[in-house]
């Protein structure tokens, strides 16, 4: 099994910054894609940003130029630096990792979510 633990959410004023972090642990042989999603009540979960083990990062149009995703493959961590935050960025943010486990199966794992609230 794979566990993801997030940290770094909180309350910030519009224009401020927050940094989210996520560490993956468990029976991980390798991690293909790591990413951050967000969800507000009544709406589906949406991709914010993702980063493959090799290749280019991907961002939602709404966060391009403001958010930066990064990962440390040696530590199985992924971070999301969020700058110039807007009230519409308010959501629960979830870490995601698509893993290959040592037992040979692939898994799509999620963190418990961390609340980000941006006040106007």
PDB file of C-alpha atoms in Angstrom:
ATOM      1  CA  UNK A   1       0.000   0.000   0.000  1.00  0.00           C
ATOM      2  CA  UNK A   2       0.917   3.621  -0.544  1.00  0.00           C
ATOM      3  CA  UNK A   3       0.236   6.467   1.850  1.00  0.00           C
ATOM      4  CA  UNK A   4       0.302  10.154   1.010  1.00  0.00           C
ATOM      5  CA  UNK A   5       0.521  12.814   3.697  1.00  0.00           C
ATOM      6  CA  UNK A   6       0.001  16.466   2.874  1.00  0.00           C
ATOM      7  CA  UNK A   7       0.928  19.582   4.800  1.00  0.00           C
ATOM      8  CA  UNK A   8       0.991  23.316   4.346  1.00  0.00           C
ATOM      9  CA  UNK A   9      -2.604  24.418   3.897  1.00  0.00           C
ATOM     10  CA  UNK A  10      -4.125  27.323   5.750  1.00  0.00           C
ATOM     11  CA  UNK A  11      -5.676  30.764   5.580  1.00  0.00           C
ATOM     12  CA  UNK A  12      -4.057  33.548   3.590  1.00  0.00           C
ATOM     13  CA  UNK A  13      -5.099  36.907   2.225  1.00  0.00           C
ATOM     14  CA  UNK A  14      -5.517  37.470  -1.488  1.00  0.00           C
ATOM     15  CA  UNK A  15      -2.161  38.098  -3.101  1.00  0.00           C
ATOM     16  CA  UNK A  16      -0.357  35.976  -0.550  1.00  0.00           C
ATOM     17  CA  UNK A  17       1.518  32.716  -0.886  1.00  0.00           C
ATOM     18  CA  UNK A  18       1.345  29.200   0.471  1.00  0.00           C
ATOM     19  CA  UNK A  19       3.415  26.105  -0.087  1.00  0.00           C
ATOM     20  CA  UNK A  20       1.897  22.635  -0.017  1.00  0.00           C
ATOM     21  CA  UNK A  21       3.994  19.535   0.465  1.00  0.00           C
ATOM     22  CA  UNK A  22       3.244  15.848   0.134  1.00  0.00           C
ATOM     23  CA  UNK A  23       5.312  12.796   0.960  1.00  0.00           C
ATOM     24  CA  UNK A  24       4.564   9.320  -0.336  1.00  0.00           C
ATOM     25  CA  UNK A  25       5.517   6.238   1.632  1.00  0.00           C
ATOM     26  CA  UNK A  26       4.920   2.512   1.597  1.00  0.00           C
ATOM     27  CA  UNK A  27       5.674  -0.237  -0.843  1.00  0.00           C
ATOM     28  CA  UNK A  28       6.771   2.055  -3.665  1.00  0.00           C
ATOM     29  CA  UNK A  29       8.980   0.813  -6.445  1.00  0.00           C
ATOM     30  CA  UNK A  30       8.561   3.921  -8.556  1.00  0.00           C
ATOM     31  CA  UNK A  31       6.197   6.841  -8.998  1.00  0.00           C
ATOM     32  CA  UNK A  32       5.095   7.803 -12.482  1.00  0.00           C
ATOM     33  CA  UNK A  33       3.063  10.958 -12.071  1.00  0.00           C
ATOM     34  CA  UNK A  34       2.628  13.107  -8.975  1.00  0.00           C
ATOM     35  CA  UNK A  35       0.131  15.889  -8.882  1.00  0.00           C
ATOM     36  CA  UNK A  36      -2.152  18.214  -7.014  1.00  0.00           C
ATOM     37  CA  UNK A  37      -5.904  18.416  -7.415  1.00  0.00           C
ATOM     38  CA  UNK A  38      -8.476  20.603  -5.733  1.00  0.00           C
ATOM     39  CA  UNK A  39     -12.145  20.420  -4.984  1.00  0.00           C
ATOM     40  CA  UNK A  40     -14.837  22.791  -3.774  1.00  0.00           C
ATOM     41  CA  UNK A  41     -18.211  21.618  -2.484  1.00  0.00           C
ATOM     42  CA  UNK A  42     -20.617  20.717  -5.251  1.00  0.00           C
ATOM     43  CA  UNK A  43     -17.978  20.568  -7.956  1.00  0.00           C
ATOM     44  CA  UNK A  44     -15.823  17.748  -9.305  1.00  0.00           C
ATOM     45  CA  UNK A  45     -12.201  17.444  -8.334  1.00  0.00           C
ATOM     46  CA  UNK A  46      -9.975  19.237 -10.829  1.00  0.00           C
ATOM     47  CA  UNK A  47      -6.331  18.956 -11.750  1.00  0.00           C
ATOM     48  CA  UNK A  48      -4.191  21.853 -10.578  1.00  0.00           C
ATOM     49  CA  UNK A  49      -0.744  20.663 -11.650  1.00  0.00           C
ATOM     50  CA  UNK A  50       1.118  17.446 -12.326  1.00  0.00           C
ATOM     51  CA  UNK A  51       4.687  16.368 -12.908  1.00  0.00           C
ATOM     52  CA  UNK A  52       5.844  13.068 -14.408  1.00  0.00           C
ATOM     53  CA  UNK A  53       9.009  11.276 -13.399  1.00  0.00           C
ATOM     54  CA  UNK A  54      10.436  12.364 -16.740  1.00  0.00           C
ATOM     55  CA  UNK A  55       8.948  15.086 -18.856  1.00  0.00           C
ATOM     56  CA  UNK A  56       7.150  18.348 -18.658  1.00  0.00           C
ATOM     57  CA  UNK A  57       4.906  19.690 -15.953  1.00  0.00           C
ATOM     58  CA  UNK A  58       1.261  20.361 -16.636  1.00  0.00           C
ATOM     59  CA  UNK A  59      -0.824  23.184 -15.171  1.00  0.00           C
ATOM     60  CA  UNK A  60      -4.448  24.185 -15.203  1.00  0.00           C
ATOM     61  CA  UNK A  61      -4.890  27.394 -17.167  1.00  0.00           C
ATOM     62  CA  UNK A  62      -6.243  29.124 -14.075  1.00  0.00           C
ATOM     63  CA  UNK A  63      -2.970  28.716 -12.165  1.00  0.00           C
ATOM     64  CA  UNK A  64      -0.358  29.119 -14.890  1.00  0.00           C
ATOM     65  CA  UNK A  65       2.213  31.719 -13.965  1.00  0.00           C
ATOM     66  CA  UNK A  66       1.184  31.669 -10.299  1.00  0.00           C
ATOM     67  CA  UNK A  67       1.722  28.087  -9.123  1.00  0.00           C
ATOM     68  CA  UNK A  68       4.845  25.956  -9.447  1.00  0.00           C
ATOM     69  CA  UNK A  69       4.966  22.207  -8.922  1.00  0.00           C
ATOM     70  CA  UNK A  70       8.171  20.384  -8.102  1.00  0.00           C
ATOM     71  CA  UNK A  71       9.145  16.899  -6.991  1.00  0.00           C
ATOM     72  CA  UNK A  72      12.049  15.143  -5.376  1.00  0.00           C
ATOM     73  CA  UNK A  73      12.234  11.632  -6.758  1.00  0.00           C
ATOM     74  CA  UNK A  74      14.755  10.486  -4.163  1.00  0.00           C
ATOM     75  CA  UNK A  75      12.427  11.482  -1.313  1.00  0.00           C
ATOM     76  CA  UNK A  76       9.090  10.699  -3.019  1.00  0.00           C
ATOM     77  CA  UNK A  77       7.840  14.198  -2.356  1.00  0.00           C
ATOM     78  CA  UNK A  78       5.935  16.726  -4.379  1.00  0.00           C
ATOM     79  CA  UNK A  79       5.372  20.378  -3.556  1.00  0.00           C
ATOM     80  CA  UNK A  80       3.145  23.128  -4.850  1.00  0.00           C
ATOM     81  CA  UNK A  81       4.270  26.717  -4.458  1.00  0.00           C
ATOM     82  CA  UNK A  82       1.226  28.954  -4.758  1.00  0.00           C
ATOM     83  CA  UNK A  83       1.773  32.672  -5.284  1.00  0.00           C
ATOM     84  CA  UNK A  84      -0.587  35.547  -5.998  1.00  0.00           C
ATOM     85  CA  UNK A  85      -3.424  33.580  -4.475  1.00  0.00           C
ATOM     86  CA  UNK A  86      -6.984  34.525  -5.316  1.00  0.00           C
ATOM     87  CA  UNK A  87     -10.245  33.849  -3.435  1.00  0.00           C
ATOM     88  CA  UNK A  88     -11.217  31.460  -6.226  1.00  0.00           C
ATOM     89  CA  UNK A  89      -8.243  29.279  -5.291  1.00  0.00           C
ATOM     90  CA  UNK A  90     -10.059  28.384  -2.076  1.00  0.00           C
ATOM     91  CA  UNK A  91     -10.549  24.616  -2.012  1.00  0.00           C
ATOM     92  CA  UNK A  92      -9.430  21.382  -0.463  1.00  0.00           C
ATOM     93  CA  UNK A  93      -6.192  20.390  -2.153  1.00  0.00           C
ATOM     94  CA  UNK A  94      -5.336  16.730  -2.657  1.00  0.00           C
ATOM     95  CA  UNK A  95      -2.022  15.132  -3.460  1.00  0.00           C
ATOM     96  CA  UNK A  96      -2.047  12.285  -5.977  1.00  0.00           C
ATOM     97  CA  UNK A  97       0.561   9.725  -6.940  1.00  0.00           C
ATOM     98  CA  UNK A  98       0.433   7.027  -9.606  1.00  0.00           C
ATOM     99  CA  UNK A  99       2.750   4.350  -8.309  1.00  0.00           C
ATOM    100  CA  UNK A 100       4.239   1.020  -9.228  1.00  0.00           C
ATOM    101  CA  UNK A 101       4.406  -1.050  -6.061  1.00  0.00           C
ATOM    102  CA  UNK A 102       6.969  -3.733  -5.279  1.00  0.00           C
ATOM    103  CA  UNK A 103       4.294  -6.406  -5.478  1.00  0.00           C
ATOM    104  CA  UNK A 104       3.904  -5.522  -9.131  1.00  0.00           C
ATOM    105  CA  UNK A 105       0.629  -3.649  -9.116  1.00  0.00           C
ATOM    106  CA  UNK A 106      -0.042  -0.061 -10.021  1.00  0.00           C
ATOM    107  CA  UNK A 107      -1.979   2.183  -7.681  1.00  0.00           C
ATOM    108  CA  UNK A 108      -3.565   5.589  -7.869  1.00  0.00           C
ATOM    109  CA  UNK A 109      -3.215   7.003  -4.374  1.00  0.00           C
ATOM    110  CA  UNK A 110      -4.649  10.115  -2.712  1.00  0.00           C
ATOM    111  CA  UNK A 111      -3.816  12.142   0.331  1.00  0.00           C
ATOM    112  CA  UNK A 112      -6.381  13.135   2.919  1.00  0.00           C
ATOM    113  CA  UNK A 113      -6.641  16.684   1.621  1.00  0.00           C
ATOM    114  CA  UNK A 114      -5.594  20.023   3.045  1.00  0.00           C
ATOM    115  CA  UNK A 115      -7.758  23.125   3.179  1.00  0.00           C
ATOM    116  CA  UNK A 116      -6.595  26.297   1.473  1.00  0.00           C
ATOM    117  CA  UNK A 117      -8.661  29.402   2.149  1.00  0.00           C
ATOM    118  CA  UNK A 118      -7.934  32.724   0.469  1.00  0.00           C
ATOM    119  CA  UNK A 119      -9.708  35.737   1.912  1.00  0.00           C
ATOM    120  CA  UNK A 120     -10.509  38.816  -0.133  1.00  0.00           C
TER     121      UNK A 120
END
